[in-house]
Short mmCIF file of C-alpha atoms and ligand atoms in Angstrom, two decimals:
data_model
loop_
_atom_site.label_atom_id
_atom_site.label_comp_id
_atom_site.label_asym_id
_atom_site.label_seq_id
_atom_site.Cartn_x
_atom_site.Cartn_y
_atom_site.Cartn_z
CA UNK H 1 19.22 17.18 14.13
CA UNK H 2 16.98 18.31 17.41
CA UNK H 3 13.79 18.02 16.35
CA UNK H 4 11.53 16.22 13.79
CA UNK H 5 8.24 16.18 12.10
CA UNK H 6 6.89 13.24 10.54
CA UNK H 7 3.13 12.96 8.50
CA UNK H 8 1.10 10.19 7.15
CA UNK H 9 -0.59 10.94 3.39
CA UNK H 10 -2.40 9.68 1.13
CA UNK H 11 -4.52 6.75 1.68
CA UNK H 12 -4.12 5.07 4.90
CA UNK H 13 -2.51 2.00 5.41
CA UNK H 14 -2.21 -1.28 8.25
CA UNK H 15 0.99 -0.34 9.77
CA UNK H 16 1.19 3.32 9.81
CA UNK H 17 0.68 3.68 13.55
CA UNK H 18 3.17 0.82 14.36
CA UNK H 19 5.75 2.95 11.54
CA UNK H 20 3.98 6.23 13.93
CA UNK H 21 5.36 4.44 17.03
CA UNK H 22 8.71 3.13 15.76
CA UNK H 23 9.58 6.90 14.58
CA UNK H 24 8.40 8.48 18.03
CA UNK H 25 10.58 5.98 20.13
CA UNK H 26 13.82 6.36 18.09
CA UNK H 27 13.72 9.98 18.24
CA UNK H 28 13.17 10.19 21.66
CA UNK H 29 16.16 7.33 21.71
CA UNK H 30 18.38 9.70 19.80
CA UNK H 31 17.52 12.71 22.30
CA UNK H 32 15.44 14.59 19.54
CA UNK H 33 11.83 15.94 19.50
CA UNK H 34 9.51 14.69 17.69
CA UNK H 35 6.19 16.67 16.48
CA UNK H 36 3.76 14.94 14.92
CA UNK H 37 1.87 16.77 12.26
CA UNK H 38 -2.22 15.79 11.51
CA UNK H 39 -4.50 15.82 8.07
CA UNK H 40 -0.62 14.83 6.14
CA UNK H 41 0.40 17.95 4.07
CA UNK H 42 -3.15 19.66 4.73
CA UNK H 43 -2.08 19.64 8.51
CA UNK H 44 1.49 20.78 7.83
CA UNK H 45 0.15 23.36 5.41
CA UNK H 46 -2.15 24.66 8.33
CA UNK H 47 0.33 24.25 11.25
CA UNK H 48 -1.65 21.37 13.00
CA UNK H 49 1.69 20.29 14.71
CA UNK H 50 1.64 18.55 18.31
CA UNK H 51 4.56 17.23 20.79
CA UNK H 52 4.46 13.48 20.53
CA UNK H 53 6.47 12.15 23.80
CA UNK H 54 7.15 8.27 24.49
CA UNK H 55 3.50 7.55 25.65
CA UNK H 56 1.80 9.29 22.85
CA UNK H 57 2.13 6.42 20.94
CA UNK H 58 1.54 3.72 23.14
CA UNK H 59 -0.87 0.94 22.92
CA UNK H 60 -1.39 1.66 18.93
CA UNK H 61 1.23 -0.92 17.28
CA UNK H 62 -1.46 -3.42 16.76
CA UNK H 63 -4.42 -0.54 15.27
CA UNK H 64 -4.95 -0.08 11.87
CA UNK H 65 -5.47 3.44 10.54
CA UNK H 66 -3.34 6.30 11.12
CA UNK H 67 -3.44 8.18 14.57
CA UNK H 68 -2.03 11.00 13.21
CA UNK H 69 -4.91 11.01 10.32
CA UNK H 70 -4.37 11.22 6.90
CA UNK H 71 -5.56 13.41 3.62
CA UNK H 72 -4.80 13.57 -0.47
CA UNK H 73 -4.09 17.35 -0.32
CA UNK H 74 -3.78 18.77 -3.66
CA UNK H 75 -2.30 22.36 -2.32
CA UNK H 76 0.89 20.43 -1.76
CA UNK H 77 1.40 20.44 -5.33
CA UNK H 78 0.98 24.14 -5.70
CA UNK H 79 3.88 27.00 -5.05
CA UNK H 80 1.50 28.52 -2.41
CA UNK H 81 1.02 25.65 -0.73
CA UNK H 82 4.79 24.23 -0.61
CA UNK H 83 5.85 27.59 0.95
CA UNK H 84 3.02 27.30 3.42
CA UNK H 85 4.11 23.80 4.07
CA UNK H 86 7.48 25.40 4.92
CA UNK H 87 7.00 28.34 7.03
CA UNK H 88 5.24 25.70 9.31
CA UNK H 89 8.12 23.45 9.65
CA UNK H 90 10.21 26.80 10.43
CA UNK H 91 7.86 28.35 12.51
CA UNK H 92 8.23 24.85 15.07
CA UNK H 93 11.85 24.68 14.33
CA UNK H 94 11.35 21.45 12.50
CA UNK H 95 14.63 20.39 10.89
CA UNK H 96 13.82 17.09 9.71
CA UNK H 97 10.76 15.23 8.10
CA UNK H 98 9.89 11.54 7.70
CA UNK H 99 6.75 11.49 5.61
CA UNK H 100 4.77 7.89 5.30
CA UNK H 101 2.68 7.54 2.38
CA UNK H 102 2.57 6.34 -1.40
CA UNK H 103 3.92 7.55 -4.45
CA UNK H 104 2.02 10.99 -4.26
CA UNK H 105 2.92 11.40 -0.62
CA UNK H 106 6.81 10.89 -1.50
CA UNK H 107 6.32 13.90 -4.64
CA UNK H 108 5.55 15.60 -1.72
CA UNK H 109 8.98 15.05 0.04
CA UNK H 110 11.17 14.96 -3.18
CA UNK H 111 9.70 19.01 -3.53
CA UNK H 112 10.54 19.60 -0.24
CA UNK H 113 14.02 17.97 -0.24
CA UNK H 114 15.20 19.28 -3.51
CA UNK H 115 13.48 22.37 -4.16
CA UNK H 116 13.50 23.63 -0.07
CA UNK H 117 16.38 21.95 1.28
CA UNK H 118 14.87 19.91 4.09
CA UNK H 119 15.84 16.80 5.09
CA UNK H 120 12.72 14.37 4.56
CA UNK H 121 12.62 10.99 4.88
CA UNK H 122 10.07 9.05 2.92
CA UNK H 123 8.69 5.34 4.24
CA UNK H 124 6.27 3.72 1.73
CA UNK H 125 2.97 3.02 3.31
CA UNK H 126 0.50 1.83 0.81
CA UNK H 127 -1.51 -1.08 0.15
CA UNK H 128 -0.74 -1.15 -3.28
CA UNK H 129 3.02 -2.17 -3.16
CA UNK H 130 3.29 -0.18 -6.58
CA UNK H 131 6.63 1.39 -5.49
CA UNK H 132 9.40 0.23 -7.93
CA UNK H 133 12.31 0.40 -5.36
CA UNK H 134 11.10 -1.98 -2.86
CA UNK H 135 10.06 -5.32 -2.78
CA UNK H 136 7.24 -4.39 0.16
CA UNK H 137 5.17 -1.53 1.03
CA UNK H 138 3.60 -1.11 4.44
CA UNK H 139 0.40 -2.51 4.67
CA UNK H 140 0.43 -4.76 1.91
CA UNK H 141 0.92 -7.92 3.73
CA UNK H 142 -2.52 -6.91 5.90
CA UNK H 143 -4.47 -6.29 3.00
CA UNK H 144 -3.66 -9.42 1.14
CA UNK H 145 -4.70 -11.27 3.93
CA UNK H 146 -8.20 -9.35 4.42
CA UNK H 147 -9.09 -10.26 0.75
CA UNK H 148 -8.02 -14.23 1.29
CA UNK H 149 -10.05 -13.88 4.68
CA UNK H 150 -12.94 -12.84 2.65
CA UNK H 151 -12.16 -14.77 -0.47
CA UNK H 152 -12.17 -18.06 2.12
CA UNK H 153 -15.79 -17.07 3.16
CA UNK H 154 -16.50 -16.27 -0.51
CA UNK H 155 -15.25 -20.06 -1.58
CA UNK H 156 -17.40 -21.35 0.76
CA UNK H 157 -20.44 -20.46 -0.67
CA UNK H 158 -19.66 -20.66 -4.16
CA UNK H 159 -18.75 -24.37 -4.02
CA UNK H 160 -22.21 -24.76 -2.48
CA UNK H 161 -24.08 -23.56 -4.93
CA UNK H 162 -21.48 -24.47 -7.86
CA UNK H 163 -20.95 -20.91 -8.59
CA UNK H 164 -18.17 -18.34 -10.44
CA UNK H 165 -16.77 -15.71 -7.81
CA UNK H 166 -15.99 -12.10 -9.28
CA UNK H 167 -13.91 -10.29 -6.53
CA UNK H 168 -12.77 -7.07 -7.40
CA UNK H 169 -9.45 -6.12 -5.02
CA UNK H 170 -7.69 -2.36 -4.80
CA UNK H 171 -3.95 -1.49 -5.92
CA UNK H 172 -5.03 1.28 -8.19
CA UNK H 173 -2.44 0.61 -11.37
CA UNK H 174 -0.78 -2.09 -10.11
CA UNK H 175 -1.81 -5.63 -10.25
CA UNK H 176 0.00 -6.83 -7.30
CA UNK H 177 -3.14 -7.46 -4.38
CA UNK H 178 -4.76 -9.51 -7.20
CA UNK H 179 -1.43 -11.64 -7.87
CA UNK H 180 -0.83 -12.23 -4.10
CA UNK H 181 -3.92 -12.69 -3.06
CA UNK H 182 -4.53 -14.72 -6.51
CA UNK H 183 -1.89 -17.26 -5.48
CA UNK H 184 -2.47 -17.66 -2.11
CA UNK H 185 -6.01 -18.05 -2.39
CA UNK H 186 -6.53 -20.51 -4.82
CA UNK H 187 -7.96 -18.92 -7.67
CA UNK H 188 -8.50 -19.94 -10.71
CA UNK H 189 -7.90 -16.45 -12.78
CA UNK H 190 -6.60 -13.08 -11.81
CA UNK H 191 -7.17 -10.58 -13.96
CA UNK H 192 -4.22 -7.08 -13.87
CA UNK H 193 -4.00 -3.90 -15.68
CA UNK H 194 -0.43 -5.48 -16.45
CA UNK H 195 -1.71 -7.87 -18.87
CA UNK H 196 -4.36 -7.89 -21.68
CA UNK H 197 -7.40 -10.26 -20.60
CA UNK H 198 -8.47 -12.77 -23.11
CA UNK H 199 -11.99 -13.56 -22.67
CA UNK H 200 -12.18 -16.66 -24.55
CA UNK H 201 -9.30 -18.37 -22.54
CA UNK H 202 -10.85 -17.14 -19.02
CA UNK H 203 -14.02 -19.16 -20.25
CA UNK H 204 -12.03 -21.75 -21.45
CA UNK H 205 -9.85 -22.42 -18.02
CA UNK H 206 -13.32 -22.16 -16.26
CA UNK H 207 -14.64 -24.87 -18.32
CA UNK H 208 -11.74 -26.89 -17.99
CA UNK H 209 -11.46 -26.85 -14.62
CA UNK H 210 -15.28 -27.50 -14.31
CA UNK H 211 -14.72 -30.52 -16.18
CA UNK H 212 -11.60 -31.65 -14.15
CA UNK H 213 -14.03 -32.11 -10.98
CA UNK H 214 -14.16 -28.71 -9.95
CA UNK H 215 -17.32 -26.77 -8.16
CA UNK H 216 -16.18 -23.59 -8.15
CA UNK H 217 -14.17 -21.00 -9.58
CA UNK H 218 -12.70 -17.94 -7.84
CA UNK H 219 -11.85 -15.06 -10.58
CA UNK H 220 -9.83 -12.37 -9.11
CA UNK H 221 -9.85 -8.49 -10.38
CA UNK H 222 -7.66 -5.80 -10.19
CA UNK H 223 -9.96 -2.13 -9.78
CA UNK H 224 -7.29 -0.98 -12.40
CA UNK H 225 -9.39 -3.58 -15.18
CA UNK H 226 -12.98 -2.63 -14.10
CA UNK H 227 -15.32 -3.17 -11.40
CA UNK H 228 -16.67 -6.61 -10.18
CA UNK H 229 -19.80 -5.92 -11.69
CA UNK H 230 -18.71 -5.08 -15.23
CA UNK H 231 -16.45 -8.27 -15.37
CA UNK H 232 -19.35 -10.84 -13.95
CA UNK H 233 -21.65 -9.30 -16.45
CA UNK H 234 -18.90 -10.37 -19.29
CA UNK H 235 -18.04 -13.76 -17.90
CA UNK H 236 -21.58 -14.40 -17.36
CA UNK H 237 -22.47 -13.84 -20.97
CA UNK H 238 -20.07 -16.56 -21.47
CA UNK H 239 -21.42 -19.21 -19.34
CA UNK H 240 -23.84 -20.96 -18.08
CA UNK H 241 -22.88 -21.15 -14.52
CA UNK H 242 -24.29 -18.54 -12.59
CA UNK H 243 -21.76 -15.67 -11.28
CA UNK H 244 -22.26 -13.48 -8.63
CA UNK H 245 -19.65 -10.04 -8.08
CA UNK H 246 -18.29 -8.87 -4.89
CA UNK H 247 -16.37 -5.90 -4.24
CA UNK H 248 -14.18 -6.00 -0.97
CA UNK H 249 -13.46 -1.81 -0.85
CA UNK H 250 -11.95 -0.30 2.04
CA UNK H 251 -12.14 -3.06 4.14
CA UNK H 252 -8.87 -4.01 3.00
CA UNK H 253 -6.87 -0.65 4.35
CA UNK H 254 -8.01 -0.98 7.69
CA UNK H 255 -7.57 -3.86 10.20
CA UNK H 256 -4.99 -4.82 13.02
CA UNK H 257 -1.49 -5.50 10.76
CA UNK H 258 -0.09 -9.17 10.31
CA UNK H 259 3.57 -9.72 11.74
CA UNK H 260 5.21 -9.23 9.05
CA UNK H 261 3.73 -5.01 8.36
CA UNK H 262 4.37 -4.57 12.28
CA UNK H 263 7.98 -5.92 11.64
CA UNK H 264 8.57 -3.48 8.35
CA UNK H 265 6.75 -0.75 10.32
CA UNK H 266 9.51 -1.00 13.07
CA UNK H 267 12.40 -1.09 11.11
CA UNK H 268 11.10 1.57 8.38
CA UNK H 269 10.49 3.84 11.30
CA UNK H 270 13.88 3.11 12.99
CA UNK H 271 16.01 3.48 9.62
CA UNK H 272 14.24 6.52 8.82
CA UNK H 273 15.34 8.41 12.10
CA UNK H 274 19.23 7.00 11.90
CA UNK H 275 19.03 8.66 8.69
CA UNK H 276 18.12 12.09 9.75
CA UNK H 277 20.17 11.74 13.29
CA UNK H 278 23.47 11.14 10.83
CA UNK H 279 22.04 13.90 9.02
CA UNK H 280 21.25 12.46 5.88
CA UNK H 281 17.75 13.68 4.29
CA UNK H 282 16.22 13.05 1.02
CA UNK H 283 16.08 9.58 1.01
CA UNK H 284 13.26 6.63 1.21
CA UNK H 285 13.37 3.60 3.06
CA UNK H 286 12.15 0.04 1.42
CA UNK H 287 13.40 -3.30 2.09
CA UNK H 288 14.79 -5.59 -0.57
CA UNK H 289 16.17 -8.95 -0.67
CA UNK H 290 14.92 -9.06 2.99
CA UNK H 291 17.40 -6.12 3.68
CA UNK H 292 16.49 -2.96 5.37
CA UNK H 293 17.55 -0.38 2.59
CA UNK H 294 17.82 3.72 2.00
CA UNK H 295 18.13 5.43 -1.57
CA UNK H 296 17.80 8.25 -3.12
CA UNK H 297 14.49 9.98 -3.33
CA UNK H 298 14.63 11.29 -6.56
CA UNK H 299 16.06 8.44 -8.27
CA UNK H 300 13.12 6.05 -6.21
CA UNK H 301 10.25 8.31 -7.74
CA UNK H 302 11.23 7.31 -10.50
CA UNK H 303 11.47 4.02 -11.41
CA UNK H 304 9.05 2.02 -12.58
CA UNK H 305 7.39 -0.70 -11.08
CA UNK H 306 7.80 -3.96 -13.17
CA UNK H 307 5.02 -6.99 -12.83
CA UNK H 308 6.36 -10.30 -11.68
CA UNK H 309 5.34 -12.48 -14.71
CA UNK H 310 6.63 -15.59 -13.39
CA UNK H 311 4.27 -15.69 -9.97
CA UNK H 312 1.66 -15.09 -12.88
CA UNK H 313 2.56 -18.12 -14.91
CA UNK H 314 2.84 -19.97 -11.36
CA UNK H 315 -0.67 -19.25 -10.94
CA UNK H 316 -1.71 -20.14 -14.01
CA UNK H 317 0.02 -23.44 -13.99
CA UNK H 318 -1.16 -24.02 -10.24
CA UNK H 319 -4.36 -22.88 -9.99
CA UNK H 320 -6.54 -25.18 -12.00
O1 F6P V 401 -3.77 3.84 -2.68
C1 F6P V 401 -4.56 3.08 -1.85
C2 F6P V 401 -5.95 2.94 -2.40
O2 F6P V 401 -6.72 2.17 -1.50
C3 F6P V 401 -6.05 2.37 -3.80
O3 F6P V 401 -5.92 0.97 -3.82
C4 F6P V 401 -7.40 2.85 -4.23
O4 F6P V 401 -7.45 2.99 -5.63
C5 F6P V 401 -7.50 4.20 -3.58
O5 F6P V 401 -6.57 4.21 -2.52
C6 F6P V 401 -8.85 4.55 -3.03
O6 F6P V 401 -8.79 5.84 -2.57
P1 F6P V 401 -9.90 6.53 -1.65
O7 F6P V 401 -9.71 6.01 -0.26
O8 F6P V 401 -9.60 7.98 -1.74
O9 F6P V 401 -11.21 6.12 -2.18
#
């Protein structure tokens, strides 16, 4: 393979310019060219391809967003705009794709693999880590710290005033900021799409733990329940304590990434180009086990993501 393109899509994620960087360098390492392509699918749809050589990419491991921008572009998923998509990569003599993104972003790739024959190469870059086939995606790790950084600040001020925290967190469907950041913080309750909330027994624990000494509570929810507000409105129809909502938002997709995002961003990026430069395509990259892994893209699209009921019950025996 001579010369790749590689995209970021869908929503942006801590990491992607580090993933950016580690896909630049290992081309160039491998003697290819590598074109970057800006606006994801949008961009490739309207040929906004540019050279990326070994300094385009410096000084951007440690920046959050996505250099080479980003966009949800729902043209991708028409005929019109696949063979667009196409003619582009053609038109550069692009032979190869590595496409960074969530579960839409890798539809994307699995059309162009299977139904176009070129060789893409997805990496999962989401905060959401709702991808079935591996343990992390890109970006995760960042998030769930922003929301403990905030939900520190957040625990400060509740205890003074001997209040209930609602925090609402992203992950779309998936439960899996909320658990994380749900352990790691402290708190009392998380609430998932994954599992039915019981009202009476989130009062309940509060009380309890009220009456076990503590000042505070910290009540974690998923945006896939409902919003911060709704929930504080329920709980505080409940209680006497006074409850105040907070929403954290986008903060959590952008900031520097942690360690451990830079180090899957490296090796995502690297795997991804020894793929295409032994000219294997139509795979994905995850890691699992704490093993750098590739499978097949079709068969990764489609599993489904299972919850991970026993950090739950951890919590829940833990966090009182
Ligand atoms: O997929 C990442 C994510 O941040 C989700 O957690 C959230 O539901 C969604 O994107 C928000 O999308 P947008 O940036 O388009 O508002």
């Amino acid at each position: 393979m001579k010369r790749i393109g590689l995209l970021t899509s869908g929503g942006d994620a801590p990491g992607m310019n580090a993933a950016i960087r580690s896909v630049v360098r290992s081309g160039i390492y491998f003697g290819m060219e590598v074109y970057g392509i800006e606006r994801g699918y949008a961009g490739l749809i309207e040929n906004n391809v540019i050279p990326m050589e070994m300094r385009s990419v410096s000084n951007i491991v440690q920046c959050g967003g996505t250099r080479l921008r980003t966009a949800r572009c729902m043209e991708m998923m028409t005929k019109e705009g696949q063979q667009q998509a196409v003619r582009t990569l053609e038109k550069n003599g692009i032979d190869g794709l590595v496409v960074i993104g969530g579960d839409g972003s890798f539809r994307g790739a699995r059309i162009l693999s299977e139904e176009y024959g070129v060789p893409t190469i997805g990496i999962p870059g989401t905060i959401d880590n709702d991808l079935a086939y591996t343990d992390y995606t890109l970006g995760f790790d960042t998030a769930v710290n922003t929301c403990l950084d905030i939900i520190n600040k957040l625990r400060d001020t509740m205890t003074s005033h001997e209040r209930i925290s609602v925090v609402e967190v992203m992950g779309r469907h998936c439960g899996d900021i909320a658990l994380y950041s749900g352990i790691a913080s402290g708190a009392e309750i998380i609430v998932v799409p994954e599992i039915q909330f019981d009202m009476e027994q989130i009062l309940r624990r509060i009380n309890h733990s009220r009456a076990n000494g503590k000042h505070s509570n910290i009540v974690i929810v998923a945006e896939g329940v409902m919003s911060a507000d709704e929930f504080a409105k329920k709980i505080q129809s409940g209680t006497e304590y006074s409850v105040r909502p907070t929403c954290i938002g986008h903060v959590q997709r952008g900031g520097s990434p942690t360690m451990a995002d830079r180090m899957l961003a490296a090796q995502f990026g690297n795997k991804a180009v020894r793929l295409l430069n032994e000219g294997i395509g139509n795979r994905v990259v995850g890691i699992r086990d704490n093993k750098i892994i590739d499978m097949d893209i079709i068969e990764a699209v489609s599993m489904k993501k299972t919850f991970n009921y026993e950090l739950y019950e951890t919590l829940q025996m833990i966090s009182m």
